């Protein structure tokens, strides 16, 4: 995999994504979609302005009309260079003009619109003022599966991101843990992800000893000691697509109980993975992993859902959770990451990204799931 995969997508790819988004919006009873800078805009157009600002930038997708991008005049040249730009009409506006009125002119006055999750309230309130009869739904609520099924080029990028995270793990397991602060190991992990091609590091959790019992512990000043279990959970974006993997290592020889709990989580992770196949509801992946932990008497210590979708962001729908009846579809990518957390003592989590194939699932992380002993 080389940097040339950055150009994996063409204007036609973006045209097709925008067309499908409009069809999905219509099918969901929406009058259109409004997409501000963020992951949805990148996925739909290839346009990634450096940051959302108080100046309105908004992609307007409505049936029967070419995609339009409302954009500040000073940013229009950058927008025109986006890969998807040939499929989009730019509607630039200059300072002093009302961009909400300009946007409203493109929309049905009493329509209900899907709005990207990261749209600033400043802009949504401005639109509501311009279109008092309109109403809105969050895009991830209205069209949760819009980005869920990856095409072949996206899957290649997902696999490459997973392989890069695996390479980072193979290097971090060789460094000394005992006697160093969690934050130092976390900094090493971040550097390794970048060295293996990540342009963005989203998290590098290093949770040692009792800190491992807190799934949200990031990394702190605690000095890692011999005898500690250490939960490592790290990921980010490589060429625009996400990685996210967890392994739990032990500093020196583990106790029988530590081995037993680790084996249990490994069996649960395997069960979750084996439940993956087309047509199965997301909740069945959660149930399969949870049943293993329940049967061993640790059910109350598995305190989060089994997984989440991943793509141009590291956390997104679909969620592997009880109550989620969305069937799995080939090309979906999500984590399978059961854990057991023993307050005041230690935690164990094992996480792979899995993609749905025609007849099962394929792991995009494949470092050993055995308990690794580190120094
Ligand atoms: Zn120990
Ligand atoms: Zn993770
Ligand atoms: Zn995860």
CSV table of C-alpha atoms and ligand atoms in Angstrom, one decimal:
chain,number,residue,atom,x,y,z
A,1,UNK,CA,0.0,0.0,0.0
A,2,UNK,CA,1.5,3.3,-1.0
A,3,UNK,CA,0.5,7.0,-0.7
A,4,UNK,CA,-1.1,6.7,-4.1
A,5,UNK,CA,-4.2,5.2,-2.4
A,6,UNK,CA,-4.9,8.8,-1.3
A,7,UNK,CA,-6.2,9.2,-4.8
A,8,UNK,CA,-8.3,6.1,-4.6
A,9,UNK,CA,-11.5,8.1,-5.3
A,10,UNK,CA,-12.5,10.0,-8.4
A,11,UNK,CA,-15.1,12.6,-9.1
A,12,UNK,CA,-17.4,9.8,-10.3
A,13,UNK,CA,-17.1,8.0,-7.0
A,14,UNK,CA,-18.2,11.2,-5.2
A,15,UNK,CA,-21.0,11.8,-7.7
A,16,UNK,CA,-22.3,8.3,-7.0
A,17,UNK,CA,-22.0,8.8,-3.2
A,18,UNK,CA,-24.0,12.0,-3.4
A,19,UNK,CA,-26.6,10.5,-5.7
A,20,UNK,CA,-27.1,7.6,-3.3
A,21,UNK,CA,-27.3,10.0,-0.3
A,22,UNK,CA,-30.1,11.8,-2.1
A,23,UNK,CA,-32.0,8.5,-2.8
A,24,UNK,CA,-31.5,7.4,0.8
A,25,UNK,CA,-32.8,10.8,2.0
A,26,UNK,CA,-35.9,10.6,-0.1
A,27,UNK,CA,-36.5,7.0,1.0
A,28,UNK,CA,-36.3,8.2,4.6
A,29,UNK,CA,-38.9,10.9,4.0
A,30,UNK,CA,-36.4,13.8,4.0
A,31,UNK,CA,-36.5,16.8,1.6
A,32,UNK,CA,-32.7,16.8,1.4
A,33,UNK,CA,-29.4,16.7,3.2
A,34,UNK,CA,-27.3,19.6,4.6
A,35,UNK,CA,-23.7,18.7,5.3
A,36,UNK,CA,-21.2,21.0,7.0
A,37,UNK,CA,-17.4,20.5,7.1
A,38,UNK,CA,-16.5,17.2,8.8
A,39,UNK,CA,-16.3,13.5,8.0
A,40,UNK,CA,-19.6,13.4,6.0
A,41,UNK,CA,-18.5,16.3,3.8
A,42,UNK,CA,-15.1,14.5,3.2
A,43,UNK,CA,-16.8,11.3,2.3
A,44,UNK,CA,-19.4,12.9,0.0
A,45,UNK,CA,-17.1,15.3,-1.8
A,46,UNK,CA,-13.4,14.8,-0.9
A,47,UNK,CA,-13.5,18.5,0.4
A,48,UNK,CA,-11.8,18.9,3.7
A,49,UNK,CA,-11.6,22.6,4.7
A,50,UNK,CA,-9.1,23.0,7.6
A,51,UNK,CA,-11.9,23.7,10.1
A,52,UNK,CA,-15.5,24.7,10.5
A,53,UNK,CA,-15.8,28.4,11.1
A,54,UNK,CA,-18.4,31.1,11.7
A,55,UNK,CA,-18.5,31.5,7.9
A,56,UNK,CA,-21.1,29.1,6.5
A,57,UNK,CA,-19.9,26.2,4.3
A,58,UNK,CA,-22.7,23.8,3.5
A,59,UNK,CA,-23.3,21.1,1.0
A,60,UNK,CA,-26.9,21.0,-0.2
A,61,UNK,CA,-28.2,17.7,-1.6
A,62,UNK,CA,-31.8,17.8,-2.7
A,63,UNK,CA,-33.7,15.6,-5.2
A,64,UNK,CA,-33.9,16.9,-8.8
A,65,UNK,CA,-31.1,19.5,-8.3
A,66,UNK,CA,-27.3,19.2,-8.8
A,67,UNK,CA,-25.4,19.1,-5.6
A,68,UNK,CA,-24.5,22.7,-4.4
A,69,UNK,CA,-21.9,23.9,-2.1
A,70,UNK,CA,-22.5,27.1,-0.3
A,71,UNK,CA,-19.1,28.4,0.4
A,72,UNK,CA,-17.4,31.7,1.5
A,73,UNK,CA,-15.9,33.4,-1.6
A,74,UNK,CA,-12.4,33.4,-0.1
A,75,UNK,CA,-12.5,29.6,0.3
A,76,UNK,CA,-14.1,28.9,-3.1
A,77,UNK,CA,-10.8,28.3,-4.9
A,78,UNK,CA,-9.9,25.5,-2.4
A,79,UNK,CA,-13.4,24.0,-2.7
A,80,UNK,CA,-13.0,24.0,-6.5
A,81,UNK,CA,-9.9,21.9,-6.2
A,82,UNK,CA,-11.6,19.1,-4.2
A,83,UNK,CA,-11.8,15.8,-6.1
A,84,UNK,CA,-15.6,15.8,-6.1
A,85,UNK,CA,-15.9,19.4,-7.2
A,86,UNK,CA,-16.7,18.6,-10.9
A,87,UNK,CA,-20.0,17.1,-9.6
A,88,UNK,CA,-20.9,20.2,-7.5
A,89,UNK,CA,-22.1,23.7,-8.3
A,90,UNK,CA,-20.3,26.2,-6.1
A,91,UNK,CA,-22.5,29.0,-4.6
A,92,UNK,CA,-20.0,31.4,-3.1
A,93,UNK,CA,-21.1,34.2,-0.8
A,94,UNK,CA,-19.1,37.3,0.2
A,95,UNK,CA,-18.8,38.8,3.7
A,96,UNK,CA,-21.7,41.0,4.4
A,97,UNK,CA,-24.2,38.9,2.4
A,98,UNK,CA,-26.6,36.5,4.2
A,99,UNK,CA,-25.6,32.9,3.5
A,100,UNK,CA,-28.7,31.6,5.2
A,101,UNK,CA,-31.0,33.3,2.8
A,102,UNK,CA,-28.8,32.1,-0.1
A,103,UNK,CA,-29.1,28.5,1.2
A,104,UNK,CA,-32.8,28.8,1.9
A,105,UNK,CA,-33.4,29.7,-1.8
A,106,UNK,CA,-32.2,26.2,-2.6
A,107,UNK,CA,-34.6,24.4,-0.2
A,108,UNK,CA,-38.3,23.6,0.1
A,109,UNK,CA,-39.6,26.1,2.7
A,110,UNK,CA,-41.4,23.5,4.9
A,111,UNK,CA,-39.0,20.6,4.3
A,112,UNK,CA,-37.5,18.3,6.8
A,113,UNK,CA,-33.7,18.0,6.3
A,114,UNK,CA,-31.0,15.7,7.5
A,115,UNK,CA,-28.2,17.7,8.9
A,116,UNK,CA,-24.6,16.4,9.5
A,117,UNK,CA,-23.9,15.8,13.1
A,118,UNK,CA,-21.0,18.3,13.2
A,119,UNK,CA,-23.0,21.3,11.9
A,120,UNK,CA,-22.5,24.2,14.3
A,121,UNK,CA,-25.7,25.3,16.1
A,122,UNK,CA,-24.9,28.9,14.9
A,123,UNK,CA,-25.5,27.8,11.3
A,124,UNK,CA,-28.5,25.6,12.0
A,125,UNK,CA,-30.2,28.4,13.9
A,126,UNK,CA,-29.4,30.8,11.1
A,127,UNK,CA,-31.1,28.4,8.7
A,128,UNK,CA,-34.1,28.0,10.9
A,129,UNK,CA,-34.5,31.8,11.0
A,130,UNK,CA,-34.4,31.9,7.2
A,131,UNK,CA,-36.9,29.0,6.9
A,132,UNK,CA,-39.2,29.1,9.9
A,133,UNK,CA,-41.3,26.2,8.6
A,134,UNK,CA,-38.4,23.8,8.2
A,135,UNK,CA,-37.4,21.0,10.5
A,136,UNK,CA,-34.3,18.9,10.9
A,137,UNK,CA,-32.9,15.5,11.9
A,138,UNK,CA,-29.4,14.5,12.8
A,139,UNK,CA,-27.8,12.7,9.9
A,140,UNK,CA,-26.5,9.8,12.1
A,141,UNK,CA,-30.1,9.3,13.3
A,142,UNK,CA,-31.8,9.7,10.0
A,143,UNK,CA,-29.4,7.8,7.8
A,144,UNK,CA,-27.2,5.8,10.2
A,145,UNK,CA,-26.1,3.4,7.4
A,146,UNK,CA,-25.1,6.1,4.9
A,147,UNK,CA,-21.3,5.4,5.2
A,148,UNK,CA,-21.5,1.9,6.8
A,149,UNK,CA,-21.0,-0.3,3.8
A,150,UNK,CA,-17.5,0.2,2.3
A,151,UNK,CA,-16.7,-0.4,-1.3
A,152,UNK,CA,-13.6,-2.3,-2.5
A,153,UNK,CA,-11.3,0.7,-2.5
A,154,UNK,CA,-12.4,1.7,1.0
A,155,UNK,CA,-11.9,-1.8,2.3
A,156,UNK,CA,-8.4,-1.7,1.0
A,157,UNK,CA,-7.7,1.5,2.9
A,158,UNK,CA,-9.4,0.0,6.0
A,159,UNK,CA,-7.2,-3.1,5.8
A,160,UNK,CA,-4.0,-1.0,5.4
A,161,UNK,CA,-5.0,1.1,8.4
A,162,UNK,CA,-5.4,-2.1,10.4
A,163,UNK,CA,-2.1,-3.5,9.3
A,164,UNK,CA,-0.4,-0.2,10.3
A,165,UNK,CA,-1.9,-0.4,13.8
A,166,UNK,CA,-0.8,-4.0,14.0
A,167,UNK,CA,2.7,-3.0,13.0
A,168,UNK,CA,2.7,-0.4,15.8
A,169,UNK,CA,1.7,-3.1,18.3
A,170,UNK,CA,4.5,-5.4,17.2
A,171,UNK,CA,7.0,-2.6,17.9
A,172,UNK,CA,5.5,-1.4,21.2
A,173,UNK,CA,5.5,-4.9,22.7
A,174,UNK,CA,9.2,-4.9,22.3
A,175,UNK,CA,9.8,-1.8,24.4
A,176,UNK,CA,10.2,-1.9,28.2
A,177,UNK,CA,7.0,-1.1,30.1
A,178,UNK,CA,8.0,-1.6,33.7
A,179,UNK,CA,9.3,1.6,35.3
A,180,UNK,CA,7.9,4.0,32.7
A,181,UNK,CA,4.9,6.2,32.9
A,182,UNK,CA,1.7,5.3,31.0
A,183,UNK,CA,2.0,8.7,29.2
A,184,UNK,CA,5.5,7.8,27.9
A,185,UNK,CA,4.3,4.5,26.4
A,186,UNK,CA,1.3,6.4,25.0
A,187,UNK,CA,3.6,8.9,23.3
A,188,UNK,CA,5.6,6.0,21.8
A,189,UNK,CA,2.4,4.5,20.5
A,190,UNK,CA,1.3,7.7,18.9
A,191,UNK,CA,4.7,8.1,17.2
A,192,UNK,CA,4.5,4.5,15.9
A,193,UNK,CA,1.1,5.1,14.4
A,194,UNK,CA,2.4,8.1,12.6
A,195,UNK,CA,5.5,6.3,11.5
A,196,UNK,CA,3.2,3.6,10.0
A,197,UNK,CA,1.4,6.2,8.0
A,198,UNK,CA,-1.4,7.6,10.2
A,199,UNK,CA,-1.9,11.3,9.6
A,200,UNK,CA,-4.2,11.5,12.7
A,201,UNK,CA,-4.0,9.8,16.1
A,202,UNK,CA,-7.4,9.7,17.8
A,203,UNK,CA,-6.5,7.8,21.0
A,204,UNK,CA,-3.6,5.9,22.6
A,205,UNK,CA,-5.0,4.4,25.8
A,206,UNK,CA,-2.4,2.9,28.1
A,207,UNK,CA,-4.2,1.7,31.3
A,208,UNK,CA,-2.0,-0.1,33.7
A,209,UNK,CA,-2.9,-2.1,36.8
A,210,UNK,CA,-6.0,-0.7,38.5
A,211,UNK,CA,-6.4,2.0,35.7
A,212,UNK,CA,-7.2,-0.9,33.3
A,213,UNK,CA,-10.5,-1.4,35.2
A,214,UNK,CA,-11.6,2.0,33.8
A,215,UNK,CA,-12.4,1.6,30.1
A,216,UNK,CA,-12.1,5.3,29.6
A,217,UNK,CA,-8.8,5.8,31.3
A,218,UNK,CA,-6.5,7.4,28.7
A,219,UNK,CA,-2.9,7.5,30.0
A,220,UNK,CA,-1.6,9.3,33.0
A,221,UNK,CA,1.4,9.7,35.3
A,222,UNK,CA,1.2,6.3,36.9
A,223,UNK,CA,4.5,4.4,36.7
A,224,UNK,CA,3.9,0.9,35.2
A,225,UNK,CA,5.1,-1.8,37.6
A,226,UNK,CA,6.1,-5.4,37.3
A,227,UNK,CA,3.0,-7.6,37.7
A,228,UNK,CA,0.7,-5.0,36.0
A,229,UNK,CA,-1.8,-5.9,33.3
A,230,UNK,CA,-1.8,-3.1,30.8
A,231,UNK,CA,-4.7,-2.4,28.4
A,232,UNK,CA,-3.5,-0.8,25.1
A,233,UNK,CA,-6.2,0.7,22.9
A,234,UNK,CA,-5.1,2.9,20.0
A,235,UNK,CA,-6.1,4.1,16.6
A,236,UNK,CA,-6.6,7.0,14.3
A,237,UNK,CA,-6.8,7.8,10.6
A,238,UNK,CA,-4.5,6.6,7.9
A,239,UNK,CA,-5.1,7.9,4.4
A,240,UNK,CA,-8.5,9.0,5.7
A,241,UNK,CA,-9.6,5.6,7.0
A,242,UNK,CA,-9.7,4.4,10.6
A,243,UNK,CA,-7.8,2.0,12.8
A,244,UNK,CA,-8.8,0.9,16.3
A,245,UNK,CA,-7.3,-2.1,18.1
A,246,UNK,CA,-6.8,-3.2,21.7
A,247,UNK,CA,-4.4,-5.7,23.2
A,248,UNK,CA,-3.8,-6.4,26.9
A,249,UNK,CA,-0.2,-7.2,27.9
A,250,UNK,CA,1.3,-8.2,31.2
A,251,UNK,CA,4.6,-7.0,32.7
A,252,UNK,CA,6.4,-10.1,33.7
A,253,UNK,CA,4.7,-13.4,34.6
A,254,UNK,CA,1.0,-13.2,35.0
A,255,UNK,CA,-1.0,-14.9,37.8
A,256,UNK,CA,-3.4,-17.8,37.1
A,257,UNK,CA,-6.3,-15.5,37.6
A,258,UNK,CA,-4.9,-12.9,35.2
A,259,UNK,CA,-4.4,-15.7,32.6
A,260,UNK,CA,-7.9,-17.0,33.2
A,261,UNK,CA,-9.6,-13.6,32.7
A,262,UNK,CA,-7.5,-12.9,29.6
A,263,UNK,CA,-8.5,-16.3,28.2
A,264,UNK,CA,-12.1,-15.6,28.9
A,265,UNK,CA,-12.0,-12.2,27.1
A,266,UNK,CA,-10.2,-13.9,24.2
A,267,UNK,CA,-12.9,-16.6,24.0
A,268,UNK,CA,-15.6,-13.9,24.0
A,269,UNK,CA,-13.9,-11.9,21.3
A,270,UNK,CA,-13.6,-15.1,19.2
A,271,UNK,CA,-17.3,-15.8,19.7
A,272,UNK,CA,-18.3,-12.3,18.7
A,273,UNK,CA,-16.1,-12.6,15.6
A,274,UNK,CA,-17.6,-16.0,14.7
A,275,UNK,CA,-21.1,-14.5,14.9
A,276,UNK,CA,-20.4,-12.2,12.1
A,277,UNK,CA,-22.1,-13.0,8.8
A,278,UNK,CA,-24.5,-11.3,6.4
A,279,UNK,CA,-28.1,-11.0,7.6
A,280,UNK,CA,-27.3,-11.4,11.3
A,281,UNK,CA,-28.5,-8.5,13.5
A,282,UNK,CA,-25.8,-6.3,15.1
A,283,UNK,CA,-27.1,-7.3,18.5
A,284,UNK,CA,-26.3,-11.0,17.8
A,285,UNK,CA,-22.6,-10.1,17.8
A,286,UNK,CA,-23.0,-8.5,21.2
A,287,UNK,CA,-25.0,-11.4,22.5
A,288,UNK,CA,-22.4,-14.0,21.3
A,289,UNK,CA,-19.5,-12.2,23.1
A,290,UNK,CA,-21.5,-11.4,26.2
A,291,UNK,CA,-22.8,-15.0,26.6
A,292,UNK,CA,-19.2,-16.3,27.0
A,293,UNK,CA,-18.5,-13.7,29.8
A,294,UNK,CA,-21.9,-14.2,31.4
A,295,UNK,CA,-21.4,-18.0,31.6
A,296,UNK,CA,-18.1,-17.5,33.4
A,297,UNK,CA,-19.8,-15.3,36.0
A,298,UNK,CA,-18.2,-12.0,34.9
A,299,UNK,CA,-21.3,-10.5,33.1
A,300,UNK,CA,-21.5,-7.6,35.5
A,301,UNK,CA,-17.9,-6.7,34.7
A,302,UNK,CA,-18.4,-6.3,31.0
A,303,UNK,CA,-19.7,-2.7,31.2
A,304,UNK,CA,-19.9,-1.5,27.6
A,305,UNK,CA,-21.3,-2.5,24.2
A,306,UNK,CA,-19.3,-5.0,22.1
A,307,UNK,CA,-18.5,-2.8,19.2
A,308,UNK,CA,-18.9,0.2,17.0
A,309,UNK,CA,-18.7,1.0,13.3
A,310,UNK,CA,-15.5,2.6,11.8
A,311,UNK,CA,-14.7,4.2,8.5
A,312,UNK,CA,-13.8,7.9,7.9
A,313,UNK,CA,-14.2,8.3,11.7
A,314,UNK,CA,-13.1,5.9,14.4
A,315,UNK,CA,-16.5,5.7,16.1
A,316,UNK,CA,-19.8,5.6,14.1
A,317,UNK,CA,-22.9,3.5,13.4
A,318,UNK,CA,-23.6,0.6,13.3
A,319,UNK,CA,-23.3,-0.3,17.0
A,320,UNK,CA,-22.9,-3.9,18.2
A,321,UNK,CA,-25.4,-3.6,21.1
A,322,UNK,CA,-28.5,-5.3,22.5
A,323,UNK,CA,-31.5,-3.7,20.7
A,324,UNK,CA,-29.7,-2.9,17.4
A,325,UNK,CA,-31.6,-5.0,14.9
A,326,UNK,CA,-29.8,-3.6,11.8
A,327,UNK,CA,-28.7,-6.7,9.8
A,328,UNK,CA,-25.0,-7.0,8.9
A,329,UNK,CA,-24.2,-6.4,5.2
A,330,UNK,CA,-21.0,-7.3,3.3
A,331,UNK,CA,-18.6,-4.4,3.4
A,332,UNK,CA,-19.6,-3.1,6.9
A,333,UNK,CA,-16.6,-2.6,9.2
A,334,UNK,CA,-16.8,-2.5,13.0
A,335,UNK,CA,-15.0,-3.4,16.2
A,336,UNK,CA,-15.5,-6.5,18.3
A,337,UNK,CA,-14.1,-5.5,21.6
A,338,UNK,CA,-15.4,-7.3,24.7
A,339,UNK,CA,-13.7,-6.6,28.1
A,340,UNK,CA,-13.7,-7.5,31.7
A,341,UNK,CA,-13.0,-4.8,34.3
A,342,UNK,CA,-12.2,-5.6,38.0
A,343,UNK,CA,-12.4,-2.4,40.0
A,344,UNK,CA,-9.2,-1.6,41.9
A,345,UNK,CA,-7.3,-4.4,40.3
A,346,UNK,CA,-7.1,-4.7,36.5
A,347,UNK,CA,-8.9,-4.9,33.2
A,348,UNK,CA,-8.7,-6.8,30.0
A,349,UNK,CA,-9.9,-5.8,26.5
A,350,UNK,CA,-9.2,-7.4,23.2
A,351,UNK,CA,-10.3,-5.6,20.0
A,352,UNK,CA,-10.2,-6.2,16.3
A,353,UNK,CA,-11.8,-4.4,13.4
A,354,UNK,CA,-13.9,-6.9,11.5
A,355,UNK,CA,-15.4,-6.6,8.1
A,356,UNK,CA,-18.4,-8.5,6.9
A,357,UNK,CA,-17.7,-10.8,3.9
A,358,UNK,CA,-20.1,-12.8,1.7
A,359,UNK,CA,-20.1,-15.7,4.1
A,360,UNK,CA,-18.7,-14.5,7.4
A,361,UNK,CA,-16.3,-12.0,8.7
A,362,UNK,CA,-12.7,-11.0,8.1
A,363,UNK,CA,-10.4,-9.5,10.8
A,364,UNK,CA,-8.5,-6.4,9.8
A,365,UNK,CA,-6.3,-6.8,12.9
A,366,UNK,CA,-4.3,-10.0,13.3
A,367,UNK,CA,-1.6,-9.6,16.0
A,368,UNK,CA,-1.7,-12.4,18.5
A,369,UNK,CA,-4.6,-12.5,20.8
A,370,UNK,CA,-2.6,-14.6,23.4
A,371,UNK,CA,-1.5,-12.8,26.5
A,372,UNK,CA,1.8,-11.1,25.6
A,373,UNK,CA,4.4,-10.8,28.3
A,374,UNK,CA,6.4,-7.6,28.2
A,375,UNK,CA,9.4,-6.3,30.2
B,1,LIG,ZN1,-0.1,-9.3,37.3
B,2,LIG,ZN1,-10.4,0.8,20.7
B,3,LIG,ZN1,-13.1,0.6,19.5
